Short mmCIF file of C-alpha atoms and ligand atoms in Angstrom, two decimals:
data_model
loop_
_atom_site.label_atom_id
_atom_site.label_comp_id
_atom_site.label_asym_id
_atom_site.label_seq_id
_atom_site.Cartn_x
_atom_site.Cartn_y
_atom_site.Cartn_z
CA UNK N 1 25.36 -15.60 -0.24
CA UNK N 2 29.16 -14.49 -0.03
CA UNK N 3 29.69 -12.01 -3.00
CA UNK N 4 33.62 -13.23 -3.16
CA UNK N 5 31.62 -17.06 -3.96
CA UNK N 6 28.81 -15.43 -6.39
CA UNK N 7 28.68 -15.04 -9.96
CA UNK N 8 27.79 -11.27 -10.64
CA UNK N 9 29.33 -9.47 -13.81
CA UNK N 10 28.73 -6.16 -12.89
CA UNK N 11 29.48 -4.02 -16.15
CA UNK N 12 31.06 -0.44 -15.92
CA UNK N 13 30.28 0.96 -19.21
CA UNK N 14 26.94 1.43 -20.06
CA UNK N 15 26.17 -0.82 -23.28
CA UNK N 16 25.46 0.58 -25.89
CA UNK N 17 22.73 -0.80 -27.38
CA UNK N 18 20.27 -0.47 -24.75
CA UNK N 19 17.74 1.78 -25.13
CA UNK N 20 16.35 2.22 -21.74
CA UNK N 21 17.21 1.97 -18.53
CA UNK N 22 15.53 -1.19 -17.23
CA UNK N 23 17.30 -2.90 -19.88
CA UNK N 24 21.13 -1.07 -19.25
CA UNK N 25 20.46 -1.85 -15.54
CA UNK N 26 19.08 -5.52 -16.21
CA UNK N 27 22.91 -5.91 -18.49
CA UNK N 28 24.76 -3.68 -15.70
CA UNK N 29 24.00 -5.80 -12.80
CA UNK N 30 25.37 -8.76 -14.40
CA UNK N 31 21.17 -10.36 -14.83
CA UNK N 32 21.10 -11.34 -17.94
CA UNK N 33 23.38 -11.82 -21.23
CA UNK N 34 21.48 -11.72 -24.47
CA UNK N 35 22.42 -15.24 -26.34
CA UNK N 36 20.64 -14.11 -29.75
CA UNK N 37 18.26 -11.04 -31.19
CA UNK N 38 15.54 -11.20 -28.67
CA UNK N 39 16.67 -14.50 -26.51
CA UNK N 40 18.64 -13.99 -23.06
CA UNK N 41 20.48 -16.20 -20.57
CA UNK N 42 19.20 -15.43 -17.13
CA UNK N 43 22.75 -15.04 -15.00
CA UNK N 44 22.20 -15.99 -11.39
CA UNK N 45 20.82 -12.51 -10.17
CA UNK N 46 18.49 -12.43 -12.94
CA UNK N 47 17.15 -15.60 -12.44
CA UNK N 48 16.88 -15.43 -8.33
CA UNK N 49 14.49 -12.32 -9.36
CA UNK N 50 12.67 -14.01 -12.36
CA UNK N 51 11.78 -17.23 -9.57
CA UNK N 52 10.47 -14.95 -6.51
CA UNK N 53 8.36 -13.18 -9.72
CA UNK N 54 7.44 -16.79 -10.85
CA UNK N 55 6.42 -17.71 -7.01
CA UNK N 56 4.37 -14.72 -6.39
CA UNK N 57 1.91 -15.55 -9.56
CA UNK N 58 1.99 -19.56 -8.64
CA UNK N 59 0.72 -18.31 -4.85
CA UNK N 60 -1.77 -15.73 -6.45
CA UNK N 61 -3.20 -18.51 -8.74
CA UNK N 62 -3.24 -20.54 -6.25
CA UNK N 63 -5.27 -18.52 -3.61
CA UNK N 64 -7.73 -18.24 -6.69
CA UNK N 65 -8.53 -22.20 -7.09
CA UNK N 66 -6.51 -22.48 -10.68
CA UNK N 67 -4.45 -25.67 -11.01
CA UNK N 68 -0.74 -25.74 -12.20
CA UNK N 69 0.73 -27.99 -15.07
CA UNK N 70 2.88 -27.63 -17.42
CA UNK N 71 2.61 -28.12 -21.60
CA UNK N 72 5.65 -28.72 -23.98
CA UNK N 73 7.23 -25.76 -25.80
CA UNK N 74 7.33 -27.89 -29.14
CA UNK N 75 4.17 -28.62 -30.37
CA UNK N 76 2.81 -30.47 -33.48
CA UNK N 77 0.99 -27.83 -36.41
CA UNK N 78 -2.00 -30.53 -36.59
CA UNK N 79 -4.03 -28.73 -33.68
CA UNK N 80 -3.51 -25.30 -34.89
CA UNK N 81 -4.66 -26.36 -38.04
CA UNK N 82 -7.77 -27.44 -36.51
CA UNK N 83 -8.27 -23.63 -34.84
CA UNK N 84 -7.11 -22.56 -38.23
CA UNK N 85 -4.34 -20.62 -36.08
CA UNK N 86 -1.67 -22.04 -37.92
CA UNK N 87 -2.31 -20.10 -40.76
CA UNK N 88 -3.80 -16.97 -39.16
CA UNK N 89 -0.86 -16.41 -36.87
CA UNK N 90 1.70 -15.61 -39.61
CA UNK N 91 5.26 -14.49 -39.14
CA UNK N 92 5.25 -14.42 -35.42
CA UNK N 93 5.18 -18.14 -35.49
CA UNK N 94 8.58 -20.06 -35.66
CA UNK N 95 7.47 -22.96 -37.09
CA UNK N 96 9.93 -26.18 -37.24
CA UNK N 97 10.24 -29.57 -39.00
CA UNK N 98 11.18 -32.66 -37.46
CA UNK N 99 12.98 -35.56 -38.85
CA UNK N 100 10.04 -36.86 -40.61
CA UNK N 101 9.71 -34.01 -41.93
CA UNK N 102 6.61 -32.97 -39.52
CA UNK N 103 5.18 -29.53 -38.91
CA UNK N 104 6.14 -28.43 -35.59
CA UNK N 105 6.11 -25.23 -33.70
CA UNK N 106 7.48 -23.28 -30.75
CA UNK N 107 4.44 -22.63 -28.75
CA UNK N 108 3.45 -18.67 -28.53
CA UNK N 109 0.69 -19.31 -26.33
CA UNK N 110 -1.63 -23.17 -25.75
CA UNK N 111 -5.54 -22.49 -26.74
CA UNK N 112 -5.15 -25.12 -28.70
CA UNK N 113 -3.33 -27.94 -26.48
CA UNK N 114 -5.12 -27.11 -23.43
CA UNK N 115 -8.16 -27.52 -25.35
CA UNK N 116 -7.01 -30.54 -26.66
CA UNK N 117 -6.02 -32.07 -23.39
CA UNK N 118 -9.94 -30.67 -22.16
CA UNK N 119 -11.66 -32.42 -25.12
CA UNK N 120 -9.93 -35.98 -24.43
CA UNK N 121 -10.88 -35.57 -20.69
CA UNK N 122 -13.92 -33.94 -19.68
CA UNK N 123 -17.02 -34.95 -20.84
CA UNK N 124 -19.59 -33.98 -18.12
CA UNK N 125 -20.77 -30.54 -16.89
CA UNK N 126 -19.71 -31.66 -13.65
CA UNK N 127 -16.55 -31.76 -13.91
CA UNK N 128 -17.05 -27.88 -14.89
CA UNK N 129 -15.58 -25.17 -13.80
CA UNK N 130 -12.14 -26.05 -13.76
CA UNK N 131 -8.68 -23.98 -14.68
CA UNK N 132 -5.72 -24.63 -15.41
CA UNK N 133 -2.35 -22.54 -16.27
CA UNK N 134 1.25 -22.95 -16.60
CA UNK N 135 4.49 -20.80 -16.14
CA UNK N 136 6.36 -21.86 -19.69
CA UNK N 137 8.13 -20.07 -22.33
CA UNK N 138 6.82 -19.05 -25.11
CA UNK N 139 8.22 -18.03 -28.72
CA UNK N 140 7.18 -15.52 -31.01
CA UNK N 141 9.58 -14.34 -33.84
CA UNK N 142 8.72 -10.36 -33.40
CA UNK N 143 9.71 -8.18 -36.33
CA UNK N 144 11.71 -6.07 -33.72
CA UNK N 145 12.80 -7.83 -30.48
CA UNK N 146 14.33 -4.85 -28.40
CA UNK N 147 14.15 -3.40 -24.94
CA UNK N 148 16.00 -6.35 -23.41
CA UNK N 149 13.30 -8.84 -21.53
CA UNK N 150 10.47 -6.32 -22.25
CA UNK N 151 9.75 -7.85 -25.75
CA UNK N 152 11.79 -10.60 -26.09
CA UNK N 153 11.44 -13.33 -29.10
CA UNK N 154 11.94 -16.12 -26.04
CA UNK N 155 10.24 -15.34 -22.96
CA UNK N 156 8.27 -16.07 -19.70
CA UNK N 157 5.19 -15.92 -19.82
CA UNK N 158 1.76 -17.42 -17.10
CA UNK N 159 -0.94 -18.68 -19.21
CA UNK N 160 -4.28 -19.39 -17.97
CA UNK N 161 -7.24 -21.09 -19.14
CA UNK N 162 -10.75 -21.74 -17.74
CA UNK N 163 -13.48 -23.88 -19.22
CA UNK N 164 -16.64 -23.39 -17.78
CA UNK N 165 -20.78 -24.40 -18.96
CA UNK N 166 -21.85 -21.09 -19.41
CA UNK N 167 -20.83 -17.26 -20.22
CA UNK N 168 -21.82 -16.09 -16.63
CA UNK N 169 -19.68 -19.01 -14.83
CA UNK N 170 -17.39 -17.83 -17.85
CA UNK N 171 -17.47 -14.34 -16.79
CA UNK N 172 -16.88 -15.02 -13.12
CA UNK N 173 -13.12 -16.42 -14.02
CA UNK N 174 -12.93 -13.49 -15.82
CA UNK N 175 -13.59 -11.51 -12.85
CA UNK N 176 -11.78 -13.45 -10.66
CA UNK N 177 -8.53 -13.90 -13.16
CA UNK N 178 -8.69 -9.84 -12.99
CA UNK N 179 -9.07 -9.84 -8.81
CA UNK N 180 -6.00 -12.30 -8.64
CA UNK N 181 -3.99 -10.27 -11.21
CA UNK N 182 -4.10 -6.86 -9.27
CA UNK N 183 -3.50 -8.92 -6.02
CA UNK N 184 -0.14 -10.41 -8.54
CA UNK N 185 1.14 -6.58 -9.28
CA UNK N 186 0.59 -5.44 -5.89
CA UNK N 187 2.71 -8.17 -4.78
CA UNK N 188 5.83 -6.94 -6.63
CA UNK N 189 5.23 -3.13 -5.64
CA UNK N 190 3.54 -2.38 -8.88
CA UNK N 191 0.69 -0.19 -10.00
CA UNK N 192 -1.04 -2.17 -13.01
CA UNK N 193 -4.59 -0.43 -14.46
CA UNK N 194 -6.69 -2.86 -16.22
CA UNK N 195 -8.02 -0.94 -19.48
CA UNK N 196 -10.30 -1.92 -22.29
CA UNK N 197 -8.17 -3.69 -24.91
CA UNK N 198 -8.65 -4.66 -28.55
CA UNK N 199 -8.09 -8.80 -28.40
CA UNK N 200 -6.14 -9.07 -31.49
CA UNK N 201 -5.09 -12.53 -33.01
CA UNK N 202 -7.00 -15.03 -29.90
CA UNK N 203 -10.35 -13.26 -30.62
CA UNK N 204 -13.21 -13.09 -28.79
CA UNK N 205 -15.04 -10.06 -27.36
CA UNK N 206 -13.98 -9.12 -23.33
CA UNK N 207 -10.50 -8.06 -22.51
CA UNK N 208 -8.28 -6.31 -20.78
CA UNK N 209 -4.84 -5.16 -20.10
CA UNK N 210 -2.91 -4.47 -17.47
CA UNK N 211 -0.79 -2.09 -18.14
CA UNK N 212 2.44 -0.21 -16.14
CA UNK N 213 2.85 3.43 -16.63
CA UNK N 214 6.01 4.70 -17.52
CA UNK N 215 7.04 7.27 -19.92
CA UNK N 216 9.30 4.10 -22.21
CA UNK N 217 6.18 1.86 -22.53
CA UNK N 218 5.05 0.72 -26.37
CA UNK N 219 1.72 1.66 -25.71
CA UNK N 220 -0.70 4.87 -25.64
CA UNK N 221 -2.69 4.56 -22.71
CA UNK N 222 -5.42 7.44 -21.80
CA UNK N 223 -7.31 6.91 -18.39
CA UNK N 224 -8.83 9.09 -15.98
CA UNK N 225 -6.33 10.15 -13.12
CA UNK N 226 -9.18 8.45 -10.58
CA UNK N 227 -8.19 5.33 -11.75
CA UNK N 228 -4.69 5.82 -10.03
CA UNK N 229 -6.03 6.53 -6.70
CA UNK N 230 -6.99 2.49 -6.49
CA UNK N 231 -5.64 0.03 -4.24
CA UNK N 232 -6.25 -3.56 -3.60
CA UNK N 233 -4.46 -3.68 -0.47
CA UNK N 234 -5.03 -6.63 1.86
CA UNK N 235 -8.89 -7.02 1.53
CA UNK N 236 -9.65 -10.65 1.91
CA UNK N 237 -11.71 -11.91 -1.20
CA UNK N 238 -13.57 -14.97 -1.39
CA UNK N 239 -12.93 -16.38 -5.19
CA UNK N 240 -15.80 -18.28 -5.27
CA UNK N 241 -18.04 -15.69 -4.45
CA UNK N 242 -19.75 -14.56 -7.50
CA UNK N 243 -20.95 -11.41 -6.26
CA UNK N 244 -17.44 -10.19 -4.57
CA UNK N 245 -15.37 -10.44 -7.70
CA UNK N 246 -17.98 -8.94 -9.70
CA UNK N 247 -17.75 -5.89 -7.51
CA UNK N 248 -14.28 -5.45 -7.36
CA UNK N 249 -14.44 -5.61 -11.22
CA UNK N 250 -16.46 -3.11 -11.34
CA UNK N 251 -14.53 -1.03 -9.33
CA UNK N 252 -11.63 -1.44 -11.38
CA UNK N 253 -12.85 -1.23 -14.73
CA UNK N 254 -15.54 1.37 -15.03
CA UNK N 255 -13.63 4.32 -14.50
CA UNK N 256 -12.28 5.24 -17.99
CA UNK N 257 -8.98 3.35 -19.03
CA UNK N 258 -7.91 2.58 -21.99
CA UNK N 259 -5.44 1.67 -25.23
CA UNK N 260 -5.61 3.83 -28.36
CA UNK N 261 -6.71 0.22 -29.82
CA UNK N 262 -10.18 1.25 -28.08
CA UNK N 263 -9.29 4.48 -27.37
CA UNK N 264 -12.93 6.73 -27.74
CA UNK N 265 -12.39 10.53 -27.63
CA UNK N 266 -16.08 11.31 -26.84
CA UNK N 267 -16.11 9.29 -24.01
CA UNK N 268 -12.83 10.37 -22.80
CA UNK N 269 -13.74 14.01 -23.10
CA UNK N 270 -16.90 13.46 -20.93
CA UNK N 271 -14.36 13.04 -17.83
CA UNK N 272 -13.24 16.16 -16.26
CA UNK N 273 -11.01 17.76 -17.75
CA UNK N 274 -8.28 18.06 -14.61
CA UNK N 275 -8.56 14.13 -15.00
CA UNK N 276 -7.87 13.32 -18.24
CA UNK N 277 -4.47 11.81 -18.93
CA UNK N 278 -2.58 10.49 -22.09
CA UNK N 279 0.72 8.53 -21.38
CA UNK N 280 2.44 5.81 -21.92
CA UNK N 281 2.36 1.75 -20.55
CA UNK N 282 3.78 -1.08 -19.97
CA UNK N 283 1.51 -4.08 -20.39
CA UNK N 284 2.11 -6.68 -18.19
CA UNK N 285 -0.83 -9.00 -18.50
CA UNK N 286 -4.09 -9.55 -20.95
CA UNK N 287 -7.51 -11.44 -19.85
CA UNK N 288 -9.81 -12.64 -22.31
CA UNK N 289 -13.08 -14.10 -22.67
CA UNK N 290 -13.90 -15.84 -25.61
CA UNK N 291 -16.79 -17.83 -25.21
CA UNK N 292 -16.95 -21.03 -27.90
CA UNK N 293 -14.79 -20.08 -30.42
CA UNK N 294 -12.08 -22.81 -30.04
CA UNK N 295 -14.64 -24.81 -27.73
CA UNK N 296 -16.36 -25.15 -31.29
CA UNK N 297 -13.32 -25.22 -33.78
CA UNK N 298 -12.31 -27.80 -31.81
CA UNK N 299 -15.14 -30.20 -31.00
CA UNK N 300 -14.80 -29.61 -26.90
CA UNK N 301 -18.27 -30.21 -25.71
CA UNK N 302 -19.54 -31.66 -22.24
CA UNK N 303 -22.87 -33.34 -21.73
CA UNK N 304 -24.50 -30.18 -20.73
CA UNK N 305 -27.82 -30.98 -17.65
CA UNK N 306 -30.05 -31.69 -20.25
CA UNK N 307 -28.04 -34.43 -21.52
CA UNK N 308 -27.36 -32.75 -24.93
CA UNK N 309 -23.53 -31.72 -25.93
CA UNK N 310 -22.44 -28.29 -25.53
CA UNK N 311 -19.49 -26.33 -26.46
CA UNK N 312 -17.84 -24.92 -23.09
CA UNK N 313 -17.26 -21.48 -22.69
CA UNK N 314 -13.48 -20.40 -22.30
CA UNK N 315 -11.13 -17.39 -21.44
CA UNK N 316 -7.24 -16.67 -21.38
CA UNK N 317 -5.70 -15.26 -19.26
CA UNK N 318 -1.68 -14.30 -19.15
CA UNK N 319 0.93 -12.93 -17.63
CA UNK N 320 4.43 -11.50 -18.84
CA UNK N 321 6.48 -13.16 -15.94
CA UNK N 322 9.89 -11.94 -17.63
CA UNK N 323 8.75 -8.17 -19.16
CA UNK N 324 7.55 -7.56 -15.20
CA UNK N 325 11.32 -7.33 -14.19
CA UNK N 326 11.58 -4.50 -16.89
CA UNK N 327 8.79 -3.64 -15.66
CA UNK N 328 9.63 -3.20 -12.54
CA UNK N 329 12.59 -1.70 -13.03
CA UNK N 330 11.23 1.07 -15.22
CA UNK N 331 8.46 1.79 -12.06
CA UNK N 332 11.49 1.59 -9.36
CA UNK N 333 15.06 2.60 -10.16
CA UNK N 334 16.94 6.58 -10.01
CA UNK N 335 20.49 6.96 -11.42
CA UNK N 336 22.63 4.51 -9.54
CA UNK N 337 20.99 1.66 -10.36
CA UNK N 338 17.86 -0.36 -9.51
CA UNK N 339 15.75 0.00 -6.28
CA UNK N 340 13.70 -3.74 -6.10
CA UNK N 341 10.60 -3.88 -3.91
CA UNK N 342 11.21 -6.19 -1.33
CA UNK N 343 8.59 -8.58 -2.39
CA UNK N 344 10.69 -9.73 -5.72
CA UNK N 345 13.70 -8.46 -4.03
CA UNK N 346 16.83 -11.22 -5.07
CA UNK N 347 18.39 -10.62 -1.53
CA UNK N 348 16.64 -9.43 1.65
CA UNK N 349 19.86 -7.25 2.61
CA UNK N 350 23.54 -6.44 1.53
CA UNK N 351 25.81 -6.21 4.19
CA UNK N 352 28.79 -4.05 3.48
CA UNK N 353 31.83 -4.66 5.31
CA UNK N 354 34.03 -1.95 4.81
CA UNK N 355 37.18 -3.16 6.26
CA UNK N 356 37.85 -6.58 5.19
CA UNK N 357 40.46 -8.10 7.26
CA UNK N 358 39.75 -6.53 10.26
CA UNK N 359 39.31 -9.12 12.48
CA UNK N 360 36.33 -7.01 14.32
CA UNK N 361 34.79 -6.12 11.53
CA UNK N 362 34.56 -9.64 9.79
CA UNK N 363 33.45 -11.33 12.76
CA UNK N 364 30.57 -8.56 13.36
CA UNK N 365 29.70 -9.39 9.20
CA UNK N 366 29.98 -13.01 10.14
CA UNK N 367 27.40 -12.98 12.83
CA UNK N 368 25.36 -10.34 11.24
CA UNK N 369 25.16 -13.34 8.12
CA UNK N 370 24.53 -15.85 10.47
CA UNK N 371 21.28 -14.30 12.28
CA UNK N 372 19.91 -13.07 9.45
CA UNK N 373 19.87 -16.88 7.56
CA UNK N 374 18.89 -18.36 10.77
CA UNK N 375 15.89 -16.31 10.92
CA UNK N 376 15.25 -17.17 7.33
CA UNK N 377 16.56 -14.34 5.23
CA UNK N 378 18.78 -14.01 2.57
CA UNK N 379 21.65 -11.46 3.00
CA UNK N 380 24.12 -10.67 0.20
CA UNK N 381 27.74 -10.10 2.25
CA UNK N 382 29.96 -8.19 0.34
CA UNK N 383 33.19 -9.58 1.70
CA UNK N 384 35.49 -8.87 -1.07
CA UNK N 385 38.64 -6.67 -0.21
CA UNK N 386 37.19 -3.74 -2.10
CA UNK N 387 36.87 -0.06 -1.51
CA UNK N 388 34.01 0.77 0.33
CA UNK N 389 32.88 3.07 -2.54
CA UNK N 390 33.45 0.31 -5.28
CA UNK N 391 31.27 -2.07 -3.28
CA UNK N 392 28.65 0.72 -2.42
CA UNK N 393 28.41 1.57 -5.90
CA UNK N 394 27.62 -2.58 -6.43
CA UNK N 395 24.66 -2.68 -3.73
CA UNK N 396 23.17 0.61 -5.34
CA UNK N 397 23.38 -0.76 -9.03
CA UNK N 398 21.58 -3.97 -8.00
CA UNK N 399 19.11 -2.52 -5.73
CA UNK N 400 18.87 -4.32 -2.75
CA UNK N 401 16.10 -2.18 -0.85
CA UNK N 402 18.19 -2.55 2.48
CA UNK N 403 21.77 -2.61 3.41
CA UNK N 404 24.15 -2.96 7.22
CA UNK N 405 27.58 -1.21 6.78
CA UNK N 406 29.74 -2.69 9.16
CA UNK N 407 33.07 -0.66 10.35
CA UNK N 408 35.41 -0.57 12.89
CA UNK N 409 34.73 2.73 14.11
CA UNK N 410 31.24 2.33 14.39
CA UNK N 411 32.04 -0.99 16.15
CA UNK N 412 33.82 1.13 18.89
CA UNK N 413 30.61 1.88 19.50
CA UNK N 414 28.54 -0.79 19.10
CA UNK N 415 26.69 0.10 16.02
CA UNK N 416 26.18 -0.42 12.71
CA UNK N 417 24.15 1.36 9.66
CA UNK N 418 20.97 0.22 8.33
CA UNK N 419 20.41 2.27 5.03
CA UNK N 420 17.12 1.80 2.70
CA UNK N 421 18.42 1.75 -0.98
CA UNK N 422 14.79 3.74 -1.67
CA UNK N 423 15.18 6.82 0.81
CA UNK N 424 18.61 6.68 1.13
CA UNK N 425 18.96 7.08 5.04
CA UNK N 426 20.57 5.69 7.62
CA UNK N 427 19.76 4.63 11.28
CA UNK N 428 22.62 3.37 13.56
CA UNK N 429 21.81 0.76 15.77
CA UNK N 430 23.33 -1.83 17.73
CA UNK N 431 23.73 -5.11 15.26
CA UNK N 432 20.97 -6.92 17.03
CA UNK N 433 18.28 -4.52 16.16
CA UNK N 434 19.29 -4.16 12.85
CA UNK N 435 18.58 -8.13 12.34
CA UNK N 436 15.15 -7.48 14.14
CA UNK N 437 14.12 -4.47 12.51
CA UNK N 438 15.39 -5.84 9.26
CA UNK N 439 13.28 -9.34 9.96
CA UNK N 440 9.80 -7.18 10.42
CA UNK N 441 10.05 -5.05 7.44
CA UNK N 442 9.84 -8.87 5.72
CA UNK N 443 7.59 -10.06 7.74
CA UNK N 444 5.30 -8.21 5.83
CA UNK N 445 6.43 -9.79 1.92
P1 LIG Z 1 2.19 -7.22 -27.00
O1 LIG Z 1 0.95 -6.44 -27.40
O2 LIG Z 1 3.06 -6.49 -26.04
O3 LIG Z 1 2.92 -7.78 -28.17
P2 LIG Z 1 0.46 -9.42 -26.60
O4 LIG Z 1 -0.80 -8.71 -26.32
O5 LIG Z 1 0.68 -9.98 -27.94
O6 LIG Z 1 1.68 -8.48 -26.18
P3 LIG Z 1 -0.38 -11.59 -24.90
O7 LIG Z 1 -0.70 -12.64 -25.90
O8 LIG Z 1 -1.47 -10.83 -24.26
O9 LIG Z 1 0.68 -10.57 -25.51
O10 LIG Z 1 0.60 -12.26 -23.80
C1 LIG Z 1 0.45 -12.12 -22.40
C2 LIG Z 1 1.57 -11.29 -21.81
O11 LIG Z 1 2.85 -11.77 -22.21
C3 LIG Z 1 1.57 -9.84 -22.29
O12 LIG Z 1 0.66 -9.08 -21.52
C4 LIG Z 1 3.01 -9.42 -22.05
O13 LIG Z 1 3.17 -9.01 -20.70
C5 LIG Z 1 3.77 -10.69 -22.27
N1 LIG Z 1 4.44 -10.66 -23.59
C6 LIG Z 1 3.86 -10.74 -24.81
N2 LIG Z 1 4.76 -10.67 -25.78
C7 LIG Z 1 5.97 -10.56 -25.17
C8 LIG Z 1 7.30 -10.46 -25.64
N3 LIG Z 1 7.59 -10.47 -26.95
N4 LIG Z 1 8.32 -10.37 -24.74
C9 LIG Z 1 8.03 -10.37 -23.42
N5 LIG Z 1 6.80 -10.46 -22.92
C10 LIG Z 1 5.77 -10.56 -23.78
MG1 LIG Z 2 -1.78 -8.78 -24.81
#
């Protein structure tokens, strides 16, 4: 992309009404606009960012066997009625009336249609286990929508749900839902800590969260430090082996971590006391089991081995796809502006040309352009007649982890500068191996 041909809004002044600084960078770099209290327009930068975020939990889901769909955002009160949801979820609900005068509602999560859609299906144990999610927005009418995208009213959000005959198959999508969620965060160069939660309005008994530190999240988190020293990395995990995700479960969850929701002071003061930390977090996902609760409300039964009808066990299981790029930002940014990790990067590389018109200069940019798309990257060229420090200033503010400065006195000498937005310096090299070195760094993301 040509910067002169893109649609980026930078803002100078810092705007006033935001609070912190994943949402002043988020309205800076031109990502989003806010449209109403709580409801944003994702600009083009925001929404190239949003989409790699999106991809990275469809590929994670789908490494994990769950199937993709999609269910409408306006739904009809009758099924929630049947939960009993539609009066137990109260003000949070924006509930709407069609032409005929119908109860209708902007869907804050989909127990109830997925189950729906299960019950009318599915009548066998054999077709069991089976998952399904979708990526879809979601509305909830919070009392106080703030922090940009971190609680919106609209928003993003991956919603999962597995039906399965009993609570051990139910507990191994649990398990599994949690192995494919660290493998999600890691993926966007984040550190999320599942902790005991409380489950709140969806019931049911298990749950977690997985929560971000940082010192502006809404909740109270206290864990023990040992919990930060783990890493998924690149194991390889088979996710239909019981036995695997049950261990790395374990692994993950019985250190002490924790909301103040479940928060218990005995058990936290049995850890050492070196390791014992209060802070804040960002939550960025939530599994649940539930076993039959809606299975039951609902009537969802299969024709269990024996013949007989039994209610099918279920979880949820969901992901804040557009609080993880305030996320993100809070985990990864210092005071000029956002640093993205290249996995949820918008563009690979900037490319700075700091003399535009110079005839050397834009044909070393144009080639630099060309070999990076050809080898399947996605620079950002900066190829508006600009000071250098006006456009430098740009690349820092929106973060791209890598940029080439292109010059005419470093093309005297064959070189250019390759400068990581994260460390700040530079290595001159000839333009050649800065398209090479740039294409392995991303040959790893
Ligand atoms: P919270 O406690 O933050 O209100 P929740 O527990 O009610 O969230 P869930 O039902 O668990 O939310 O939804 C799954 C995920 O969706 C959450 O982990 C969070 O990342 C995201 N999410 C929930 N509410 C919002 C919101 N208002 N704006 C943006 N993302 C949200
Ligand atoms: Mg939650």
């Amino acid at each position: 992309m040509r910067m002169s041909r893109y649609f980026l809004p930078v803002l100078k002044e810092t705007p006033s009404e935001a609070q912190i600084v994943s949402h002043r960078y988020m309205l800076r770099a031109g990502m989003i606009k806010q449209s109403s209290a709580g409801i944003y327009s994702w600009l083009p930068l925001g929404y190239k960012v949003l989409k790699k975020i999106e991809n990275i939990v469809h590929e994670e889901q789908a490494r994990a066997g769950h199937l993709p769909m999609l269910m409408p955002t306006i739904q009809s009160a009758d099924l929630w009625r049947e939960s009993g949801r539609y009066d137990d979820y109260g003000e949070e609900m924006l509930r709407i009336k069609d032409r005929h005068d119908r109860d209708m509602l902007f869907t804050p999560t989909a127990e109830e249609l997925i189950t729906d859609i299960f019950r009318a299906h599915v009548g066998s144990y054999k077709d069991l286990p089976l998952t399904m999610y979708q990526i879809q927005w979601k509305f909830r009418d919070e009392v106080r929508p703030r922090f940009g995208v971190m609680r919106g009213r609209e928003f993003y959000m991956k919603d999962g749900y597995n039906f399965d005959l009993t609570k051990e198959d139910a507990m191994h999508a649990y398990n599994r839902h949690l192995v494919s969620y660290l493998r999600t965060y890691e993926r966007m160069g984040l550190q999320a800590i599942p902790m005991r939660a409380d489950s709140g309005p969806i019931g049911g008994d298990d749950t977690h969260e997985f929560l971000v530190l940082a010192d502006t999240g809404e909740s109270e988190v206290f864990y023990d430090s040992a919990v930060t020293d783990l890493t998924f990395g690149d194991r390889e995990i088979d996710y239909d082996n019981v036995e695997q995700c049950a261990g790395v479960m374990e692994e993950f969850t019985t250190k002490y971590a924790r909301t103040d929701e479940t928060h218990d002071e005995a058990l936290f003061n049995a850890i050492p006391e070196a390791r014992r930390k209060t802070a804040r977090g960002i939550e960025v996902g939530q599994i649940f089991y539930f076993g039959t609760k809606y299975s039951e409300a609902m009537k969802a039964t299969v024709q269990g081995p024996d013949g007989k009808p039994v209610p099918v066990h279920m979880g949820s299981h969901g992901i804040g796809v557009s609080r993880l790029l305030g996320a993100i930002i809070e985990a990864s940014h210092d005071d000029k502006g956002i640093i993205w990790p290249e996995g949820v990067t918008p563009f690979h590389v900037g490319i700075v040309n700091l003399k535009q018109g110079d005839d050397e200069a834009d044909a070393a940019c144009e080639s630099l352009y060309k070999a990076l798309t050809a080898l399947g990257l996605e620079p950002l060229y900066d190829d508006r007649d600009e000071r250098a420090g006006g456009k430098f200033a740009t690349m820092d503010l929106i973060g791209l982890p890598w940029r080439i400065t292109v010059g005419p006195r470093g093309l005297k000498n064959g070189v250019v500068e390759l400068t990581s937005r994260r460390t700040g310096e530079s290595e001159e090299l000839s333009p050649e191996e800065a398209v090479k070195k740039v294409a392995a760094i991303y040959d790893n993301h």
